[in-house]
Short mmCIF file of C-alpha atoms in Angstrom, two decimals:
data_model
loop_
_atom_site.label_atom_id
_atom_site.label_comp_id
_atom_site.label_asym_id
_atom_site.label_seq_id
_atom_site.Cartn_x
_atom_site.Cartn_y
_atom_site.Cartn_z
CA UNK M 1077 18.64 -82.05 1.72
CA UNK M 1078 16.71 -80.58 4.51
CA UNK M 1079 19.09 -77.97 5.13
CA UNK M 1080 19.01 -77.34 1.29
CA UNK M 1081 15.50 -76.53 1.16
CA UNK M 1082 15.20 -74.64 4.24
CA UNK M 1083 18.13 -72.52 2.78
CA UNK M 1084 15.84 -71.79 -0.48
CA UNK M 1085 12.54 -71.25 1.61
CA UNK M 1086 14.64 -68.90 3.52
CA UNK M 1087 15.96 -66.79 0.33
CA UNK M 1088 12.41 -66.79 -0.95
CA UNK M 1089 11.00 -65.48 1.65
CA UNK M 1090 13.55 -62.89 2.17
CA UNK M 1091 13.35 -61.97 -1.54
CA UNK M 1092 9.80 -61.95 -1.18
CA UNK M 1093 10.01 -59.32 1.44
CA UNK M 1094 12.32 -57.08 -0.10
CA UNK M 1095 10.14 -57.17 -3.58
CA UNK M 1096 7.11 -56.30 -1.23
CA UNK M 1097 8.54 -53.45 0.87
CA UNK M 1098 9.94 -51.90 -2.45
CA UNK M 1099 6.36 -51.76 -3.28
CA UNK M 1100 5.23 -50.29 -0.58
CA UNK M 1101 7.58 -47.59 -0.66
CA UNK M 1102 7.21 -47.21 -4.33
CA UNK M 1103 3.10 -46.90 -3.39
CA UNK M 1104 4.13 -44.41 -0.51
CA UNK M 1105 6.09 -42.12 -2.44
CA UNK M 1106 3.61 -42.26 -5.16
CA UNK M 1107 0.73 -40.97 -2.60
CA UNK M 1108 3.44 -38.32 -1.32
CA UNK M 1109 3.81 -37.19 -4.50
CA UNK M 1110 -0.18 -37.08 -5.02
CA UNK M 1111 -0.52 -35.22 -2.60
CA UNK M 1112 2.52 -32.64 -2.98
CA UNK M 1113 0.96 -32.29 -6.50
CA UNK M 1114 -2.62 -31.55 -4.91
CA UNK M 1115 -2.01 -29.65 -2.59
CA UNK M 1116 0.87 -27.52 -4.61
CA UNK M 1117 -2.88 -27.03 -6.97
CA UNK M 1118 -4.05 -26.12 -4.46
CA UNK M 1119 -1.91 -23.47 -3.49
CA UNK M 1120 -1.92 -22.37 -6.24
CA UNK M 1121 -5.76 -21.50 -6.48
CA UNK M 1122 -5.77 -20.40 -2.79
CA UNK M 1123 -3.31 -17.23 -4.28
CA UNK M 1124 -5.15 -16.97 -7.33
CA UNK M 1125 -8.70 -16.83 -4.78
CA UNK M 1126 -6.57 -14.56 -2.28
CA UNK M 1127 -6.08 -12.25 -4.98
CA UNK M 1128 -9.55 -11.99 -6.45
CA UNK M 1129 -10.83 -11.34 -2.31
CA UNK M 1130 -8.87 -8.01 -2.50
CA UNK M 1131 -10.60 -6.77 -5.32
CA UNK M 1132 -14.00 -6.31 -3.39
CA UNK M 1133 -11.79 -4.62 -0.45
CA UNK M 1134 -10.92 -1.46 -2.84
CA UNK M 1135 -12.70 1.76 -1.62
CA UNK M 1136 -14.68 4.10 -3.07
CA UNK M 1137 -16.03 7.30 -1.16
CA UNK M 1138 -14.99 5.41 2.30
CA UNK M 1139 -11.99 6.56 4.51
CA UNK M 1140 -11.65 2.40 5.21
CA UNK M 1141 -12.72 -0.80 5.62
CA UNK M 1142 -12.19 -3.98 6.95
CA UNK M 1143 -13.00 -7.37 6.71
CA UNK M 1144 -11.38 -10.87 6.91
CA UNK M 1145 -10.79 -14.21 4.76
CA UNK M 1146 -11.07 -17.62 5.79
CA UNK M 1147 -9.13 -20.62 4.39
CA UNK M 1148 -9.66 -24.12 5.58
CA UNK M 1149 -6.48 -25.48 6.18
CA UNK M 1150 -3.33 -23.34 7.85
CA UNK M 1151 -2.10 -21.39 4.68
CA UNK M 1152 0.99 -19.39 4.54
CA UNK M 1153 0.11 -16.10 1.74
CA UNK M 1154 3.29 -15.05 0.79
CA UNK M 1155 3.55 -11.31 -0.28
CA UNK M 1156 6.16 -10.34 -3.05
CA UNK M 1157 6.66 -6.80 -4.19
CA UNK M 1158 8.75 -5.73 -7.43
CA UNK M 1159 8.86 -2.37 -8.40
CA UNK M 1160 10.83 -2.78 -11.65
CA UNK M 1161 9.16 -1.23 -14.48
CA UNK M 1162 6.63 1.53 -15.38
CA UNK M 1163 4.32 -0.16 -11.83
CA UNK M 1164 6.24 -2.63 -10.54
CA UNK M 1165 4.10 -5.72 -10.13
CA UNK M 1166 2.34 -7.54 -6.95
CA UNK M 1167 3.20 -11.16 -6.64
CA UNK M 1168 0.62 -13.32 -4.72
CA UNK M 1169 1.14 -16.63 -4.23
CA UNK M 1170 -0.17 -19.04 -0.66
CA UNK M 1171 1.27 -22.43 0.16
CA UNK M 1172 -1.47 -24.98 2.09
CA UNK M 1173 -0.71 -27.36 4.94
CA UNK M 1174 -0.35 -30.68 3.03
CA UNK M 1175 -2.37 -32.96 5.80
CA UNK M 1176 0.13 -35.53 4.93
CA UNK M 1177 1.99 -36.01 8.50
CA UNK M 1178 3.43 -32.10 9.66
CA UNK M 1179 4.56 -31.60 6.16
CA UNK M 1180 4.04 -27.96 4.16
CA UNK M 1181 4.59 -27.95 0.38
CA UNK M 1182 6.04 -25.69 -1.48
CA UNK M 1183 4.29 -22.23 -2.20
CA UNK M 1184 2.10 -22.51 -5.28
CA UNK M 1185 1.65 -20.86 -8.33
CA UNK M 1186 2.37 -17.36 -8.15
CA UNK M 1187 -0.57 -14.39 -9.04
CA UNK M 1188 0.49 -10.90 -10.58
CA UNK M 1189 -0.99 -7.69 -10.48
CA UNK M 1190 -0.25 -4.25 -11.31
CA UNK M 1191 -2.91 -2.66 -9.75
CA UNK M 1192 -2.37 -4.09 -6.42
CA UNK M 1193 -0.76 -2.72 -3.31
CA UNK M 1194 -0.34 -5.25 -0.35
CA UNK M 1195 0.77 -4.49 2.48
CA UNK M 1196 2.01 -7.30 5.08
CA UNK M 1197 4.99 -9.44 6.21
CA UNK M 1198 6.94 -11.04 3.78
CA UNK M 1199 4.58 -14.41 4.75
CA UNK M 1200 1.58 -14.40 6.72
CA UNK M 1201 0.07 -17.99 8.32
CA UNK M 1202 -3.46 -18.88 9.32
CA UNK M 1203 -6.79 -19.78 8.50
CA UNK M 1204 -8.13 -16.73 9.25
CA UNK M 1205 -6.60 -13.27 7.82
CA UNK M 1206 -7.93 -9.74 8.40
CA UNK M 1207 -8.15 -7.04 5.90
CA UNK M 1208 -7.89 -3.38 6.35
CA UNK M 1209 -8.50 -1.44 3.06
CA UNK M 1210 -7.58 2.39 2.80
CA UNK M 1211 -7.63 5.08 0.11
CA UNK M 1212 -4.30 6.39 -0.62
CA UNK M 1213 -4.53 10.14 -1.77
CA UNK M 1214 -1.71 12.02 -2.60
CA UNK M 1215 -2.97 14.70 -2.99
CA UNK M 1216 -5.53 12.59 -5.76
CA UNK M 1217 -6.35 9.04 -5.12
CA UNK M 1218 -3.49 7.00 -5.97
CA UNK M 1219 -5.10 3.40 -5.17
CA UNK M 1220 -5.89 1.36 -2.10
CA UNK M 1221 -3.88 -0.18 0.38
CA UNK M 1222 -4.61 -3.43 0.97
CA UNK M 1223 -3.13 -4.32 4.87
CA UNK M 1224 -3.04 -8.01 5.86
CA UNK M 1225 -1.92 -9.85 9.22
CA UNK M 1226 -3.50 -12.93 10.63
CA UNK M 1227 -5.32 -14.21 13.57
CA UNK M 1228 -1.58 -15.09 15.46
CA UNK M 1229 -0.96 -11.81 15.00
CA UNK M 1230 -1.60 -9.42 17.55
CA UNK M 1231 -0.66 -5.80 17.73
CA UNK M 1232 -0.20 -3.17 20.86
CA UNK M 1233 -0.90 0.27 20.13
CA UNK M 1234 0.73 2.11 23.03
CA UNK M 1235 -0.02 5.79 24.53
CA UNK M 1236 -2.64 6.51 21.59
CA UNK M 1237 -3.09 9.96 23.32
CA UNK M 1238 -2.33 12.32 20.28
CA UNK M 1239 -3.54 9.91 18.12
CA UNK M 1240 -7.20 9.99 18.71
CA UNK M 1241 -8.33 9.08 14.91
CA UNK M 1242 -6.33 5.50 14.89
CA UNK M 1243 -8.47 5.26 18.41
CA UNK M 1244 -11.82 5.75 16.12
CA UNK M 1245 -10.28 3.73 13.62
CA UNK M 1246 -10.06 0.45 16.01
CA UNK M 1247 -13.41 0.93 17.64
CA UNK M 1248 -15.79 2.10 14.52
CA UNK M 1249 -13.52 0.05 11.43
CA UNK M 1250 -12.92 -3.22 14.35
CA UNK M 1251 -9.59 -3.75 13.94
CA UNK M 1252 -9.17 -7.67 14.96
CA UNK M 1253 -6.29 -7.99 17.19
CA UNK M 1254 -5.03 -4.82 17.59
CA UNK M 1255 -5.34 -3.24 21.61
CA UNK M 1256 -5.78 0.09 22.51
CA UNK M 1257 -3.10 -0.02 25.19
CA UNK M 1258 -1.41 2.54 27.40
CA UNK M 1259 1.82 0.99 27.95
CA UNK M 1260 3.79 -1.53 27.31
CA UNK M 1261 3.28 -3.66 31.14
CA UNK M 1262 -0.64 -2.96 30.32
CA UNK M 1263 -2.46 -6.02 31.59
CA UNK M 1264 -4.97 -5.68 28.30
CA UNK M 1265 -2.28 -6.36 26.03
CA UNK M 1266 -1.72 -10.17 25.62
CA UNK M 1267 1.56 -11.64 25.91
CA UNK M 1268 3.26 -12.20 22.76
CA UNK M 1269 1.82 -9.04 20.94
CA UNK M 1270 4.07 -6.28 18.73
CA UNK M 1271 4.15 -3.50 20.87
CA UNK M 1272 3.72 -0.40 19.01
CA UNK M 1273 4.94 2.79 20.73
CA UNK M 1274 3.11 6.51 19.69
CA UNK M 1275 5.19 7.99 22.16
CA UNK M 1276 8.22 7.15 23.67
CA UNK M 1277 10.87 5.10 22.99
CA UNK M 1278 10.34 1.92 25.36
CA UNK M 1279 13.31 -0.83 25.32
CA UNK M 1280 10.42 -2.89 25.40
CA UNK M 1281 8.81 -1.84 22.14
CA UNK M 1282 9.04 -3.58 19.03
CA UNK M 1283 8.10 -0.02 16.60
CA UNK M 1284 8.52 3.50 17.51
CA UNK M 1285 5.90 5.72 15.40
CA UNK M 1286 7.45 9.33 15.34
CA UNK M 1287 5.73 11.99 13.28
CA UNK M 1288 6.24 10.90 10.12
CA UNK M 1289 8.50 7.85 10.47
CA UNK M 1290 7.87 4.39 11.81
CA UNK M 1291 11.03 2.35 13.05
CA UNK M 1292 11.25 -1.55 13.31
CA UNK M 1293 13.21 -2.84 15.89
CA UNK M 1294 15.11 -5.94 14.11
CA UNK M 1295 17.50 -8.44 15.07
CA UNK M 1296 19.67 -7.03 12.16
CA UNK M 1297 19.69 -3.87 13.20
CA UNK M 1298 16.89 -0.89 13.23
CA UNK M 1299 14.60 -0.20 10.20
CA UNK M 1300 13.19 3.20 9.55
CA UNK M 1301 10.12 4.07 6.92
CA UNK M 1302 8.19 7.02 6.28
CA UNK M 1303 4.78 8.14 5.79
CA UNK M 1304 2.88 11.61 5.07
CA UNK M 1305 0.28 13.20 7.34
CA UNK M 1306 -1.97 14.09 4.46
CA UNK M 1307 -3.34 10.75 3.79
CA UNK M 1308 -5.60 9.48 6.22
CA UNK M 1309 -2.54 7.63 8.14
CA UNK M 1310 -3.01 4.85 5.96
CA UNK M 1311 0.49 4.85 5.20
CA UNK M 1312 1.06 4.98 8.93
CA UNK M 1313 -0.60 1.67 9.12
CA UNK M 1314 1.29 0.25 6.22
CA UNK M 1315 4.40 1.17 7.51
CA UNK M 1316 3.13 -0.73 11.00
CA UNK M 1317 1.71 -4.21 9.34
CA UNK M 1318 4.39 -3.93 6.71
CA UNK M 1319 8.05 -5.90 6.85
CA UNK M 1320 10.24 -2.82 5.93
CA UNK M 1321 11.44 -4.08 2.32
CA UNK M 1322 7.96 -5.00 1.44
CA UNK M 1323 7.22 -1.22 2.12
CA UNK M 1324 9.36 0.32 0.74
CA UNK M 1325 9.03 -1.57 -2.60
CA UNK M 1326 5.42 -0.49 -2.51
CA UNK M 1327 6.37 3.23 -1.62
CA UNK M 1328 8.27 3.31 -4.94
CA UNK M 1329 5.43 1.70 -7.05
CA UNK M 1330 2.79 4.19 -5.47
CA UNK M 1331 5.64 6.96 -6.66
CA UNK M 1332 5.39 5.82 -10.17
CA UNK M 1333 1.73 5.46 -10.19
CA UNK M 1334 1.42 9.25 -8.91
CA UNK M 1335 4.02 10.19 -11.95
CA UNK M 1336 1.92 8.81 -14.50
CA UNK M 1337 -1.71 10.08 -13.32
CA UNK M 1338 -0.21 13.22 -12.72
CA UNK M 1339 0.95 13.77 -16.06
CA UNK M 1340 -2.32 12.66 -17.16
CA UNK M 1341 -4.00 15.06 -15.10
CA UNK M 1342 -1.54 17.87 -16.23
CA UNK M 1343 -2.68 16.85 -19.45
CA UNK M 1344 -6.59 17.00 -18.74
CA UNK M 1345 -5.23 20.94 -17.16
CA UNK M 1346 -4.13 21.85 -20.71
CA UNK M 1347 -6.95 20.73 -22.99
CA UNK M 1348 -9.34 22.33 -19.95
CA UNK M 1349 -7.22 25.35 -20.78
CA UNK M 1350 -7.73 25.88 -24.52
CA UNK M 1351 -11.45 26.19 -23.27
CA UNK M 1352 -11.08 28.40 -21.07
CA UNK M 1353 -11.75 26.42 -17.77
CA UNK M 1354 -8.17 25.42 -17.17
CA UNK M 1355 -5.63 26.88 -15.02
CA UNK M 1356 -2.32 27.83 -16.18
CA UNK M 1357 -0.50 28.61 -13.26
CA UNK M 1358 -1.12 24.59 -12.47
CA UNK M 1359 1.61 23.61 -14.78
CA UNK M 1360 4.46 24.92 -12.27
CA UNK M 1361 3.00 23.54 -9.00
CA UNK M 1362 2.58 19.70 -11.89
CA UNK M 1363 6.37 20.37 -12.72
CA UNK M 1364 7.58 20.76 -8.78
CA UNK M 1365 5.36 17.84 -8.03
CA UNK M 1366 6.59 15.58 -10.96
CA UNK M 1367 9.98 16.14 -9.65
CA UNK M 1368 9.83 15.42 -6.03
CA UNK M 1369 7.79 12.24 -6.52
CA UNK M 1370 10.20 11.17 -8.97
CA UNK M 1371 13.29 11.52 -6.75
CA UNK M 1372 11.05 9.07 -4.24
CA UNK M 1373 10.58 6.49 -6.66
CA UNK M 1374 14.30 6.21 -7.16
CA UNK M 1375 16.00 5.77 -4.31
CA UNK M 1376 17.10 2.42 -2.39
CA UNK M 1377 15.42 4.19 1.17
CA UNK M 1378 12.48 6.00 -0.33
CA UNK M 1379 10.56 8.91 1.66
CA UNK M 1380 7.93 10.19 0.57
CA UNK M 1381 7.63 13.06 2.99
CA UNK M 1382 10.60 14.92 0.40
CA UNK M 1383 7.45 14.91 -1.67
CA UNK M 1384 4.75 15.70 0.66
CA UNK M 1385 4.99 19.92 0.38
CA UNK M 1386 4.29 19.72 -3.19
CA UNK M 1387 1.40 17.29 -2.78
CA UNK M 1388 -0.12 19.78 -0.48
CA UNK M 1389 0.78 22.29 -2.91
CA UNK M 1390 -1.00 20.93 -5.95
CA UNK M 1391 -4.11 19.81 -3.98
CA UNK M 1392 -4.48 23.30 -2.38
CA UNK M 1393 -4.26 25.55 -5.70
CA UNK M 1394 -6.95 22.87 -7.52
CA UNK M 1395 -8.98 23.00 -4.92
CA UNK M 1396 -9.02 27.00 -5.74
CA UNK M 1397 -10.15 26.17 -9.34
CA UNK M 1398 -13.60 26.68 -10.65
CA UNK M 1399 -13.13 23.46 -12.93
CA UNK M 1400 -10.76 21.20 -11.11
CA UNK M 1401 -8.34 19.20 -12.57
CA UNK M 1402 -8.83 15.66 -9.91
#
């Protein structure tokens, strides 16, 4: 009989146990849960905020600015560009360090905008991100880039020498994290940096910037983009910050963005016209322009320098106007 009950003790207490630890782990994955729901909220607000923290960025009469957002946990912002459609679209969205052990959840809700133009890695992780905001003119303001890395980012510029406006640019705008170097084995530039090469072509660096072209050295093979002179190099610096794809994408958008104002300006150059303050000969330089941005826009490699002649072209005969057009 002894034997009995211990035997029955025994299997209560084990079934005890078993009904407890199920518990437990019900309760655990419950507060996992929680806290993959909260914290996927929460990423989704951070995007929504990151988004809204651009807007005051935008430029007006400046050449640039700069300035930085803070999160307070690590945060990964995710940058997503689609240039389907009349403007493509930016997609936005940030994914927040749970605090739940080492685990990350998954990115939040994502934000869209048509009127935005980031440029950036594909994801960018911190908790603190620096912003560097430029007027994109070609050869009328087209909209602002928005250029984002983060504080484990850190950039080289190498042999700056015929480059002495990017020089201004990180001394008078403060460019966090990116050295004025001259060459790669320079003792300033801290170990682990993107070495970005002005001159020269350096096994050792990671981007070779060559007139009007910027090249990513990648373990997939070598990435080229392209950039115009006439804009304040703030395509140059997209093309730097930028993961290839990403700029691209936004190359194409920025195409379709010019199409459509300049049509509207071509427009504007008619009605002007019919009172006698327009300029006629305008419509031909509007037609070449229309036509060169356009065959940007469409291809898989866009460069926008095939456009860049007539650009010049249309800003230097409205700039001879008495009423101009932009």
């Amino acid at each position: 009989m002894r034997n009995k009950k211990g035997l029955e003790f025994g299997f209560e207490w084990i079934f005890a146990v078993l009904i407890g630890g199920f518990v437990i782990f019900l309760a655990v994955y419950a507060a996992s849960k929680f806290i993959d729901s909260g914290n996927l909220q929460k990423g989704s607000e951070v995007g929504k905020e990151i988004g809204i923290l651009l807007t005051p960025f935008e430029t007006n009469l400046e050449t640039g600015k700069t300035n930085y957002i803070t999160t307070k946990e690590e945060t990964t912002i995710y940058n997503d560009c689609n240039s389907a459609g009349d403007f493509g679209v930016q997609n936005i969205s940030a994914e927040v360090k749970s605090g739940f052990g080492d685990n990350v959840v998954r990115p939040g809700a994502i934000s869209t905008y048509k009127n935005r133009y980031l440029f950036s890695e594909g994801k960018v992780t911190g908790k603190e991100f620096y912003v560097l905001s430029k007027p994109f003119e070609f050869p009328f303001k087209v909209g602002d880039l928005i250029i984002v890395w983060s504080e484990k980012q850190k950039y080289c510029f190498v042999d700056l020498g015929s480059y002495p406006e990017i020089k201004k640019d990180i001394n008078e705008l403060g460019l966090k994290n990116v050295f004025n170097v001259t060459s790669v084995r320079d003792p300033n530039c801290p170990a682990g940096a993107i070495k970005v090469c002005f001159r020269g072509t350096d096994r050792e660096c990671n981007m070779t910037v060559d007139g009007t072209s910027v090249t990513h050295r990648e373990s997939g093979g070598d990435k080229t983009v392209y950039y115009p002179r006439l804009d304040n190099n703030a395509l140059l610096y997209a093309a730097i910050f930028s993961k290839p794809d990403i700029y691209d994408c936004q190359i194409k958008r920025l195409m379709n963005r010019a199409l459509n104002i300049a049509k509207l300006y071509e427009e504007k150059s008619v009605f002007l016209g019919q009172r006698g303050c327009g300029a006629p000969r305008l419509n031909a330089f509007f037609t070449n322009y229309e036509n060169k941005v356009n065959g940007v826009a469409g291809p898989n490699n866009p460069d926008i320098t095939r456009a860049e002649a007539a650009a010049e072209e249309l800003g230097r005969e409205n700039g001879y106007l008495i009423c101009p057009i932009f």
